[in-house]
Coordinates of C-alpha atoms and ligand atoms in Angstrom, one line a residue:
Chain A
X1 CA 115.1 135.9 82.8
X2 CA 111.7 135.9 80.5
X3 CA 108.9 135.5 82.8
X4 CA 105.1 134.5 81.8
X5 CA 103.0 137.7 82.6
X6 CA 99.7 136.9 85.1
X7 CA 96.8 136.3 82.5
X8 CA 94.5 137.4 85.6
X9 CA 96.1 139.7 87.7
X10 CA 96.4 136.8 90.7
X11 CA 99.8 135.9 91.8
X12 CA 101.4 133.6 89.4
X13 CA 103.6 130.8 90.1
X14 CA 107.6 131.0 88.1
X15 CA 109.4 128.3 87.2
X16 CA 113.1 129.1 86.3
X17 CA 113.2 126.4 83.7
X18 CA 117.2 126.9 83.0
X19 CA 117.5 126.1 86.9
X20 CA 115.2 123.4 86.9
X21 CA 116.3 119.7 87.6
X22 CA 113.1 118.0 86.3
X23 CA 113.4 116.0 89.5
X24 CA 109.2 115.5 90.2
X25 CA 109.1 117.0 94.2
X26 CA 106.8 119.7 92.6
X27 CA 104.7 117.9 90.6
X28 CA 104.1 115.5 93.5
X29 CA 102.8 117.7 96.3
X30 CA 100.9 120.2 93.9
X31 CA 97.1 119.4 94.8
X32 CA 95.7 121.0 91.7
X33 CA 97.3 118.9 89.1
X34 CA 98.8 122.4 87.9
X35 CA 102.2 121.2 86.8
X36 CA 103.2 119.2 83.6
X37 CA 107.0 117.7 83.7
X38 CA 108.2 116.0 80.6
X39 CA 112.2 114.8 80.2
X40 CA 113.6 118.1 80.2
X41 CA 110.3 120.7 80.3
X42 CA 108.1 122.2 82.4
X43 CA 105.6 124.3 82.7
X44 CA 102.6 125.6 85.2
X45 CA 98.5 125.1 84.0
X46 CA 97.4 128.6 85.0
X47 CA 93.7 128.2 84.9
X48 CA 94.5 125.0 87.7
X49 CA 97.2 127.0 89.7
X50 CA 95.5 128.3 93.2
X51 CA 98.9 130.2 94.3
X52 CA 98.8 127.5 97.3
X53 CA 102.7 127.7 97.3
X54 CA 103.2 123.8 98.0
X55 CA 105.6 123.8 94.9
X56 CA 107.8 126.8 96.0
X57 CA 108.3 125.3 99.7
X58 CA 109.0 121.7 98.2
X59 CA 111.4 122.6 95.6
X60 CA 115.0 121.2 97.3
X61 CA 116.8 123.7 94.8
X62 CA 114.5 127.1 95.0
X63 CA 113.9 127.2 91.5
X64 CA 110.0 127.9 92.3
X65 CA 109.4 131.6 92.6
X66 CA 106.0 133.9 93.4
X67 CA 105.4 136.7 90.9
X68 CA 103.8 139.7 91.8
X69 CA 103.3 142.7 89.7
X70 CA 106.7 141.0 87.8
X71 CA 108.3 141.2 91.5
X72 CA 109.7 137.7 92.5
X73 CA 110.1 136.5 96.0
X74 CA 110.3 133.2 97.5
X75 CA 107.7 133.8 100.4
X76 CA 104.3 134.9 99.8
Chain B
X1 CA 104.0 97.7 68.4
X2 CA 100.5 96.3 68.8
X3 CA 97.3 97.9 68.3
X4 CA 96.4 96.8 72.6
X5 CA 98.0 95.5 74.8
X6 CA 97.1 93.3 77.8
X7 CA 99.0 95.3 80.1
X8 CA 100.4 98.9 80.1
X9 CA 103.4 99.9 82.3
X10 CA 103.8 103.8 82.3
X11 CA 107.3 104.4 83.5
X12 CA 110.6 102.2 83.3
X13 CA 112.1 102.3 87.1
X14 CA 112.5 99.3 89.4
X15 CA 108.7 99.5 90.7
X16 CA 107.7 99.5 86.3
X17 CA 110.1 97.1 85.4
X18 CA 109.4 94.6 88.0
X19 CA 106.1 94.8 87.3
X20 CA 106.1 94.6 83.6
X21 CA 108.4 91.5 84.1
X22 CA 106.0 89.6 86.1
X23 CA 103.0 90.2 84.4
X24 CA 104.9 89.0 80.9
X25 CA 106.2 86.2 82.9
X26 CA 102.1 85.3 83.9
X27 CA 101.2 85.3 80.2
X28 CA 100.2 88.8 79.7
X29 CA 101.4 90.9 76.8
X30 CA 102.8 93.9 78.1
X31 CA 104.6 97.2 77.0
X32 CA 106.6 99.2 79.2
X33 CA 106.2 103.6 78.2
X34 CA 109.0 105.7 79.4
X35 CA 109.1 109.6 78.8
X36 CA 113.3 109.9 79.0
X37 CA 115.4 108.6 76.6
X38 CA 117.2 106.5 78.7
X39 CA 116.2 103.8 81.2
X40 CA 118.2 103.9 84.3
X41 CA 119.0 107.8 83.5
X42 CA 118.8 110.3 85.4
X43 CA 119.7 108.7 88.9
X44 CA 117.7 110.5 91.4
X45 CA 119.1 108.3 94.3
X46 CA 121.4 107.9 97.0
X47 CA 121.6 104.3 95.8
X48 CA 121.6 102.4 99.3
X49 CA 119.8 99.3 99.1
X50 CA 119.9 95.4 101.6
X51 CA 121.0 92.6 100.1
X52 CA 117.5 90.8 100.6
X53 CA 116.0 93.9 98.7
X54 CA 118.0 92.6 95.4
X55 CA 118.2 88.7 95.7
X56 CA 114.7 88.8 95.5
X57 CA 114.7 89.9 91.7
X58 CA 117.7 89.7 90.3
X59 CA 121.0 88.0 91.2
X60 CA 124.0 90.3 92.5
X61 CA 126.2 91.2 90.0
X62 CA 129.4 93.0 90.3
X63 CA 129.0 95.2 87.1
X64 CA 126.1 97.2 89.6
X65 CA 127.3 96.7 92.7
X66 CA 129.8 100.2 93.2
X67 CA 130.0 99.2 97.1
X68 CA 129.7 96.4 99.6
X69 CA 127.6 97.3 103.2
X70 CA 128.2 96.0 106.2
X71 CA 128.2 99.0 109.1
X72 CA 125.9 101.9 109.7
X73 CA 127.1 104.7 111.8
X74 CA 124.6 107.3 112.7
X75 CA 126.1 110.4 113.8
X76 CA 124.5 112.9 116.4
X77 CA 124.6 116.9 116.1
X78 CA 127.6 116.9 118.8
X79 CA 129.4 114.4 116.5
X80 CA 129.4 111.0 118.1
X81 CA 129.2 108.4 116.1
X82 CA 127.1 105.0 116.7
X83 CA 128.6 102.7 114.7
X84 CA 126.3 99.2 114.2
X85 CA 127.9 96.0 112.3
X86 CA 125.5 93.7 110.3
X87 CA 127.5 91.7 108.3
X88 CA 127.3 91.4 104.7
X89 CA 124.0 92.9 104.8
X90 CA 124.0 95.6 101.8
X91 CA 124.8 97.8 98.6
X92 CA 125.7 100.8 97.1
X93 CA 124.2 100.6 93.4
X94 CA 125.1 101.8 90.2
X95 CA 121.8 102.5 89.1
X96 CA 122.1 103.4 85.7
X97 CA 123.3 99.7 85.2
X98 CA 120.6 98.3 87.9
X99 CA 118.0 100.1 86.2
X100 CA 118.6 99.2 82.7
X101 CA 119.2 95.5 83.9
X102 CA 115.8 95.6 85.6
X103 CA 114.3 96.6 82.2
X104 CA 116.2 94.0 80.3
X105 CA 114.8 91.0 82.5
X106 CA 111.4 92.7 81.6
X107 CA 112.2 92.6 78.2
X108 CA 113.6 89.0 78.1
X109 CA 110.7 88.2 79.5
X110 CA 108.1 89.1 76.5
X111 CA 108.2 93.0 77.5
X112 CA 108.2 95.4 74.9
X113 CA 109.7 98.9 75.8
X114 CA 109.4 102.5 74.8
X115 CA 111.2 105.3 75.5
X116 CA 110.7 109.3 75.1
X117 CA 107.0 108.1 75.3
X118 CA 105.5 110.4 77.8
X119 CA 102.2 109.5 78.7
X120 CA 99.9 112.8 79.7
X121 CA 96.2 111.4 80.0
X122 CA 94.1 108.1 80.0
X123 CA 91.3 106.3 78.3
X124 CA 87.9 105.8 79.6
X125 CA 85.5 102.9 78.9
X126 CA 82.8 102.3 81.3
X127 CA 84.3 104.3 83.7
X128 CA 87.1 102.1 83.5
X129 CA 90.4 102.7 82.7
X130 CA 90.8 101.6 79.3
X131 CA 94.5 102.4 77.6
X132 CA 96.9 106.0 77.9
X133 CA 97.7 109.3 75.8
X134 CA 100.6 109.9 74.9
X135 CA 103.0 112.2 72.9
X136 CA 106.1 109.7 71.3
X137 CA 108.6 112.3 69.4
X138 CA 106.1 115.6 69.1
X139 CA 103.0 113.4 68.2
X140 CA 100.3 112.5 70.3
X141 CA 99.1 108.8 70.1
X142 CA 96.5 106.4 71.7
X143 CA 97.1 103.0 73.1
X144 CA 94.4 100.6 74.7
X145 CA 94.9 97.8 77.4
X146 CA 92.5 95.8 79.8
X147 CA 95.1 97.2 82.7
X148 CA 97.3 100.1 83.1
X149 CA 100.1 99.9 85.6
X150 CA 100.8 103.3 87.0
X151 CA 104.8 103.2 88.0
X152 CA 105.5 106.6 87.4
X153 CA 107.1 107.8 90.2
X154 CA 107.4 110.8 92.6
X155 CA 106.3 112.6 89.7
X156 CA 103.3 110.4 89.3
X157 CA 99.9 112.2 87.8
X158 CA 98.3 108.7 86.6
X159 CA 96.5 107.9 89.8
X160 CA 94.6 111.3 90.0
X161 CA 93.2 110.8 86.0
X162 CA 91.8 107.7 87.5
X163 CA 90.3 109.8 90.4
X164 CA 92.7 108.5 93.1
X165 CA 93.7 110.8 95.7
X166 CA 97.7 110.7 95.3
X167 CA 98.9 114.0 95.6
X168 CA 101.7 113.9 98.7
X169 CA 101.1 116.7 102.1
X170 CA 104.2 118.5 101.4
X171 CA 105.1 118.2 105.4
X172 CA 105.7 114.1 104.2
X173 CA 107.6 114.8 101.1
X174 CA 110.9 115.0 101.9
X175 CA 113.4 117.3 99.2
X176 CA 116.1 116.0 98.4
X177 CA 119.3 117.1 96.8
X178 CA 122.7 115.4 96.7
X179 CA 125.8 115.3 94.6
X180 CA 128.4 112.4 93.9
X181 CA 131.6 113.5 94.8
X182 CA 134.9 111.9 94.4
X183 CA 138.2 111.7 96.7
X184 CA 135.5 111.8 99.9
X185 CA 137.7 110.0 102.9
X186 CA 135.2 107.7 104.3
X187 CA 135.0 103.9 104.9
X188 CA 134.1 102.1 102.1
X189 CA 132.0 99.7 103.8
X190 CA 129.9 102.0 105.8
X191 CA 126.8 104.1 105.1
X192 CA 127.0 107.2 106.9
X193 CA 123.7 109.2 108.1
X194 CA 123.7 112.3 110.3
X195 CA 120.9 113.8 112.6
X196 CA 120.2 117.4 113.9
X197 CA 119.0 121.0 113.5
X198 CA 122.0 122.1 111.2
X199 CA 122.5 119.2 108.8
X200 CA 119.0 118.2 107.6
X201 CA 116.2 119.0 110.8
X202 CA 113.4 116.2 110.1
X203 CA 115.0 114.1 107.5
X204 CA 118.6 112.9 107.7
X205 CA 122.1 113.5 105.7
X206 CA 123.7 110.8 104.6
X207 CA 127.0 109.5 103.0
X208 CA 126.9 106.3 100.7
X209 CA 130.4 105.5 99.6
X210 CA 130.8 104.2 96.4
X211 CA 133.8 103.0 94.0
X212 CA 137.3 104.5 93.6
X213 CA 136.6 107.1 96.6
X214 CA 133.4 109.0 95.8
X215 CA 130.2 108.9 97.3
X216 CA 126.8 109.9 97.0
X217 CA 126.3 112.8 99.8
X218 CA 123.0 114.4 100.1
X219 CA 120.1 115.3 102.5
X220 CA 115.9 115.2 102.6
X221 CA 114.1 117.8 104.8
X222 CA 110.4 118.1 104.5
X223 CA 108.5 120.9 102.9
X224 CA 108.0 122.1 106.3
X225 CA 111.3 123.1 106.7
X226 CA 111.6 124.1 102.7
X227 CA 108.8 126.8 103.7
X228 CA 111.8 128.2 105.5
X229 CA 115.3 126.8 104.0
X230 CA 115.9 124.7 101.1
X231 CA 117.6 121.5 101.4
X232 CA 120.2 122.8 98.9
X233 CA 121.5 125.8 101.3
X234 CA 122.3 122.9 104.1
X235 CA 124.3 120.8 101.4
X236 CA 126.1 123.3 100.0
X237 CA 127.0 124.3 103.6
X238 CA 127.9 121.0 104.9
X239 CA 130.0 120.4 101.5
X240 CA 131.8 124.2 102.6
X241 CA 132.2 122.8 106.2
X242 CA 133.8 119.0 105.4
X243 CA 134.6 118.6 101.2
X244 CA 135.4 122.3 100.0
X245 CA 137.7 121.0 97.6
X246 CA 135.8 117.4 96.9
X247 CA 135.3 117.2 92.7
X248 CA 131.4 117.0 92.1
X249 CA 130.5 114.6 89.3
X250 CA 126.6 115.1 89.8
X251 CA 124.5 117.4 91.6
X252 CA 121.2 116.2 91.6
X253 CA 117.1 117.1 92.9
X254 CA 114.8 114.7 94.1
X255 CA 112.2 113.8 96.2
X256 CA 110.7 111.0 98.4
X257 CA 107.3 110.5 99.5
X258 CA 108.0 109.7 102.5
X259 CA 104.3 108.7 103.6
X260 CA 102.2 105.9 104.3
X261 CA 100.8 104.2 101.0
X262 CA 97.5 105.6 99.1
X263 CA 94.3 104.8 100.6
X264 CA 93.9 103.0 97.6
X265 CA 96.2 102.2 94.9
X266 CA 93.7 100.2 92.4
X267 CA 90.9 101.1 91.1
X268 CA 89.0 99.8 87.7
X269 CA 91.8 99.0 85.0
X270 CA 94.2 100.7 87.4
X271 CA 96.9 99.9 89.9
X272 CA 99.6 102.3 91.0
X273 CA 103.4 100.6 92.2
X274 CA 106.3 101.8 93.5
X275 CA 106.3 105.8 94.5
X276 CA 103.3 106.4 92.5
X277 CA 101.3 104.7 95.1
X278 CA 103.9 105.9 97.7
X279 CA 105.8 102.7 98.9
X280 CA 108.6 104.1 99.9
X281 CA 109.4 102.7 103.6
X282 CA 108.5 106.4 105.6
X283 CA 111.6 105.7 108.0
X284 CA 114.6 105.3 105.6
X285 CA 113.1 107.0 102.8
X286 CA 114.3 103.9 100.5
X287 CA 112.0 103.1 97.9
X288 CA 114.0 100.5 95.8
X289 CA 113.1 97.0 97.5
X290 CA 109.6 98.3 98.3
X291 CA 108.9 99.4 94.6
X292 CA 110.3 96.1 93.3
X293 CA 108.1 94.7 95.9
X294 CA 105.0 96.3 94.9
X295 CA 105.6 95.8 91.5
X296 CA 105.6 92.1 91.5
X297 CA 102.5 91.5 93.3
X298 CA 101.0 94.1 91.0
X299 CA 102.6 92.2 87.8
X300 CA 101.3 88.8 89.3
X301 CA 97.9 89.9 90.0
X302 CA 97.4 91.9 86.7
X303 CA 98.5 88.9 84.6
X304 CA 96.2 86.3 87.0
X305 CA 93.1 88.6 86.1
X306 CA 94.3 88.6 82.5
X307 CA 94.2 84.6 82.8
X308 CA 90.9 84.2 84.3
X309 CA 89.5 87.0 82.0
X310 CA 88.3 88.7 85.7
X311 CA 89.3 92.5 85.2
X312 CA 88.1 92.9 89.0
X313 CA 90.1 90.7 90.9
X314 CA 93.1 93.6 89.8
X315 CA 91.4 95.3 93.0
X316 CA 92.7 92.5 95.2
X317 CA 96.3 94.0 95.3
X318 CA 95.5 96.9 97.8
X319 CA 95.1 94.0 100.2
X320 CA 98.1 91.8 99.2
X321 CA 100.2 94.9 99.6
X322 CA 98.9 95.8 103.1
X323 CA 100.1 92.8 104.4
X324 CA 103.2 92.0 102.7
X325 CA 104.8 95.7 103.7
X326 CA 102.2 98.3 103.9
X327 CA 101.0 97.5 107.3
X328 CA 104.6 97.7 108.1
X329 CA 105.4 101.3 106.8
X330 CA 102.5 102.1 109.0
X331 CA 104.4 101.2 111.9
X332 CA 107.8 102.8 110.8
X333 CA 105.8 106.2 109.6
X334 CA 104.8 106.2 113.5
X335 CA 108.6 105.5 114.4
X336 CA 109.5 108.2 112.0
X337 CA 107.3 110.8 113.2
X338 CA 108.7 109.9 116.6
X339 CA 111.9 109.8 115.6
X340 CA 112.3 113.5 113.3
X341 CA 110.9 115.6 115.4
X342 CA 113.9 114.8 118.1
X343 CA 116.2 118.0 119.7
X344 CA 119.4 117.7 119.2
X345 CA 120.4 117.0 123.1
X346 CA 118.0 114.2 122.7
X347 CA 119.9 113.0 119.4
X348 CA 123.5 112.9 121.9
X349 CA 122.0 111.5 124.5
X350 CA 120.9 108.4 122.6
X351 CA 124.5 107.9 121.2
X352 CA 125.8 108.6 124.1
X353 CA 124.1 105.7 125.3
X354 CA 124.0 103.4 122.7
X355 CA 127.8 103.7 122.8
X356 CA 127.6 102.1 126.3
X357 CA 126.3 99.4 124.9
X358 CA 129.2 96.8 124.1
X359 CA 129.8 96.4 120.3
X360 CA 129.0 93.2 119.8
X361 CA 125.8 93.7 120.8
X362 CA 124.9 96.6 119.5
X363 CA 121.9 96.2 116.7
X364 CA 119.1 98.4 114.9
X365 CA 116.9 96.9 117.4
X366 CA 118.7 98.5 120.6
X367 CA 119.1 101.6 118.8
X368 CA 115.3 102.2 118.5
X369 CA 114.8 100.8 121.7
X370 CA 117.3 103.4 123.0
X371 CA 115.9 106.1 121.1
X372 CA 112.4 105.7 121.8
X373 CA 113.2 104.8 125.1
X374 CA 111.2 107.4 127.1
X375 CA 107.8 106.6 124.5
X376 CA 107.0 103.5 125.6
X377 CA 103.8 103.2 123.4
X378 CA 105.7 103.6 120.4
X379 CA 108.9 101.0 122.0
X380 CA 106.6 98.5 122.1
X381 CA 105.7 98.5 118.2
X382 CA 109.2 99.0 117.6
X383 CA 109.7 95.3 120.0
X384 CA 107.4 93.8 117.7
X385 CA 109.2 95.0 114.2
X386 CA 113.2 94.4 115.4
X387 CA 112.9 92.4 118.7
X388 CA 110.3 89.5 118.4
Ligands
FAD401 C1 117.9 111.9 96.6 C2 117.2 110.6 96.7 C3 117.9 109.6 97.3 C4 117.3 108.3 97.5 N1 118.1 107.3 98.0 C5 117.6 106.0 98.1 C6 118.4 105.0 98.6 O1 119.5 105.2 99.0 N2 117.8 103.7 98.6 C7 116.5 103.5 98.2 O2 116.1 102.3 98.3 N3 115.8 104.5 97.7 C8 116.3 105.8 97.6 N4 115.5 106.8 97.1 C9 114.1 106.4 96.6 C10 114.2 105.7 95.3 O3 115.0 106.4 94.4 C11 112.8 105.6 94.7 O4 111.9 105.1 95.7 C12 112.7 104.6 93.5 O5 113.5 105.1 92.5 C13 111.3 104.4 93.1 O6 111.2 103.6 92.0 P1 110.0 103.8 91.0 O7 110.2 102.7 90.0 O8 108.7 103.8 91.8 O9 110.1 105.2 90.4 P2 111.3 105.9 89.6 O10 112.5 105.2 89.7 O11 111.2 107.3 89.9 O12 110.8 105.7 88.1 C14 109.7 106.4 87.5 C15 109.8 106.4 86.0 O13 108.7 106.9 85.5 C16 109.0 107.8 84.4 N5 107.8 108.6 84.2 C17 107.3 109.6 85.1 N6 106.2 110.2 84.5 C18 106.0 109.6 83.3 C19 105.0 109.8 82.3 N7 104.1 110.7 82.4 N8 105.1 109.0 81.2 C20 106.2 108.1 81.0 N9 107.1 107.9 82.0 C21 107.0 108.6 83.1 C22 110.2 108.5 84.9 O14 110.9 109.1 83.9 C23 110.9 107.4 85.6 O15 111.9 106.8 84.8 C24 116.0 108.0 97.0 C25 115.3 109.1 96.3 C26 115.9 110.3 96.2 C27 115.2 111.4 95.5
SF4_402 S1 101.0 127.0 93.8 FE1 99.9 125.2 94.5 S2 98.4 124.9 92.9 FE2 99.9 126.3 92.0 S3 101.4 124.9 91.0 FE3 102.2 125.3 93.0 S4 101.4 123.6 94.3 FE4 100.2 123.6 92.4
SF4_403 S1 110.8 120.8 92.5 FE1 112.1 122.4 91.6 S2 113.8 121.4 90.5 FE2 112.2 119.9 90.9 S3 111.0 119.8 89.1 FE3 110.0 121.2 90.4 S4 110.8 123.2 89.9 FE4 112.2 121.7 89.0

């Protein structure tokens, strides 16, 4: 899996996108306006992201993931 | 296409295309943008939906209905089942067809619709809302109206351009995933929902048969619990534990905001229907009949301000909403929040009861009254809703 590196050395928020359903529970509860969803695409605005993990805990089908130092975990 | 429209719908489900229908039908013109390539597709849904919900918008046809309703059975953690009779009370949708069929009345009503047109920003006049960005096939376009229609769905971003606070608490949005399966053995005529710790703890799992043997079969749990486990590990072991061999035809993700509307869901050259301005009934989670709902009082109001050339009296609809259902979701999100956070002993004990209750007389009424029996601030609001 190709990961986006962190542009500033915060955690960075990974969408898988070959998991992803496009199904909208992300986008919803993110309170930053960090996440664009088209048909079938996806990606995360990292200058709005705060690492807040709303996405990762709202995602029915764990497809959100934390990336630290290119280490990916579901919890913070 | 026209240069502006009177109206803009962004987003073709049954909240957009009610709405689009009823403001062409008031006189507006009206275009309807949708970012997939199909209307009605993907179905994110477990397709459950009254009879009163429909007949309201479009007369029942057999091509979308995959299943009749008449019972409920609601089935506690130790596995007794409350079964409640309504009558010929509801359906089980095909809503690819629904959803398409909805458009169509839209567009036989003056409607014009656009697909794989995904709208990513609005225009400004005044401070007012005055048209939508959009990218249509790798190209990124402008298109003005006096009124933009926000039905964009769980998904919806329109709201916060405008400066609406829409975002959903993650404890309220409930995650859902579900899969159509078929040879699943239950009652065609039943609608199935079960209640404890191990199948979906503060939401609900439910069965919806549908045609030929399958059914939808899926659960919601809030972000809460997703902090913890994801509503996917609980199907997949409820699907091991009763259907290991059942074919899956879909596996899909969604979610429901399953809230009290906005604060506010119009604002200048703005109104917000359907999940976008989180209509969804908090208790059931259905958002259908109550996005349909919404959508034609938006419709109707946005073409009457069109007519009287009064762009302001748009901000009327908060208020029409409130009282045709949002002061009722109030009440049910109070039932709700009664209701989820429930142990599973107290989940049997209530069937156990309700059981006691002869068939016959056994209605959704007695069941919250049962329920809620020991919260007697909250059983009188439930009186009001199911008894008076
Ligand atoms: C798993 C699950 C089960 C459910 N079960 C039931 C049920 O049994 N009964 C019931 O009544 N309700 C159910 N619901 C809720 C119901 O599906 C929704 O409430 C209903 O679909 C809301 O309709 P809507 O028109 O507001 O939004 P949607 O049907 O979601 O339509 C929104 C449309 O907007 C489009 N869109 C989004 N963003 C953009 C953009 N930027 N530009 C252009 N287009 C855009 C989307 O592609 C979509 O087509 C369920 C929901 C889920 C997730
Ligand atoms: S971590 Fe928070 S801010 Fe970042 S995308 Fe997820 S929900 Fe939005
Ligand atoms: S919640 Fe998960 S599956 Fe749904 S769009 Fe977001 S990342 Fe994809």
């Amino acid at each position: 899996m190709n990961y986006r590196q962190a542009k500033t050395g915060k955690l960075l928020i990974d969408i898988l996108p070959d998991k992803c359903d496009f199904c909208g529970c992300c986008v919803g509860v993110c309170p930053e306006d960090a996440i664009e969803l088209k048909e079938a695409e996806i990606f995360i605005i990292d200058e709005r992201c705060t690492n807040c993990a709303k996405c990762i805990w709202s995602c029915p089908i764990e497809v959100i993931k934390f990336n630290r130092d290119g280490v990916v975990s579901k919890a913070i | 296409m026209k240069n502006e429209y009177d109206v803009i719908v962004v987003g073709a489900g049954p909240a957009g295309s009610i709405a689009a229908r009823y403001a062409a039908e008031g006189g507006a013109s009206v275009i309807m943008l949708e970012k997939d390539r199909d209307v009605g597709y993907p179905v994110r849904c477990g397709e459950a939906i009254s009879k009163v919900g429909v007949s309201e918008f479009i007369t029942p046809d057999e091509r979308w209905i995959s299943a009749h309703i008449s019972k409920f059975a609601l089935i506690s953690p130790d596995g007794t089942e409350a079964v409640i009779e309504f009558g010929d009370a509801g359906y089980v949708l095909e809503r690819r067809i629904f959803d398409y069929e909805l458009a169509k009345t839209a567009a036989n009503a003056g409607a014009e619709i656009v697909t794989r047109a995904y709208v990513n920003g609005l225009l400004f006049e005044n401070g007012k809302v005055s048209g939508v960005k959009y990218e249509y096939r790798g190209e990124q376009k402008e298109l003005k109206a006096k009124i933009v229609i926000g039905a964009d769905g769980v998904e919806s971003r329109i709201g916060r351009w405008a400066g609406l606070k829409t975002y959903v608490d993650f404890r309220e949005m409930e995650c859902c995933v579900q899969v159509t399966a078929s040879n699943i053995n239950v009652k065609g005529d039943t609608l199935y929902f079960y209640f404890g710790e191990n199948v979906a703890p503060g939401g609900y799992f439910w069965i919806f048969p549908k045609v030929n043997g399958a059914a939808n079969i899926g659960l919601g749990v809030s972000g809460m619990v997703g902090k913890k486990r994801s509503a996917l590990s609980f199907l997949n072991n409820f699907m091991e534990n009763n259907f290991p061999n059942a074919p899956v035809l879909t596996a899909i993700a969604g979610g429901v905001p399953s809230s009290i509307t906005l604060e506010k869901i119009s604002a200048p050259g703005i109104m917000l229907v359907g999940d976008a301005a989180r209509q969804v009934n908090p208790l059931s989670g259905g958002g259908i009949a109550s996005g349909m709902i919404g959508g034609s009082i938006a419709g109707r109001i946005a073409a009457e301000a069109i007519e009287r050339n009064s762009l302001d009296h748009i901000l009327k609809y908060d208020k029409a909403w409130h009282e045709r259902l949002g002061k009722r979701h109030e009440l049910f999100e109070k039932i709700k929040n009664g209701i989820y956070n429930f142990s599973d002993d107290k989940f049997n004990k209530i069937a156990h009861s309700f059981n006691k209750i002869p068939y016959e007389k056994r209605t959704l009424g007695k069941l919250f009254t049962t329920a809620l029996f020991n919260q007697p601030s909250l059983l009188v609001d439930v009186a009001k809703v199911f008894i008076i």
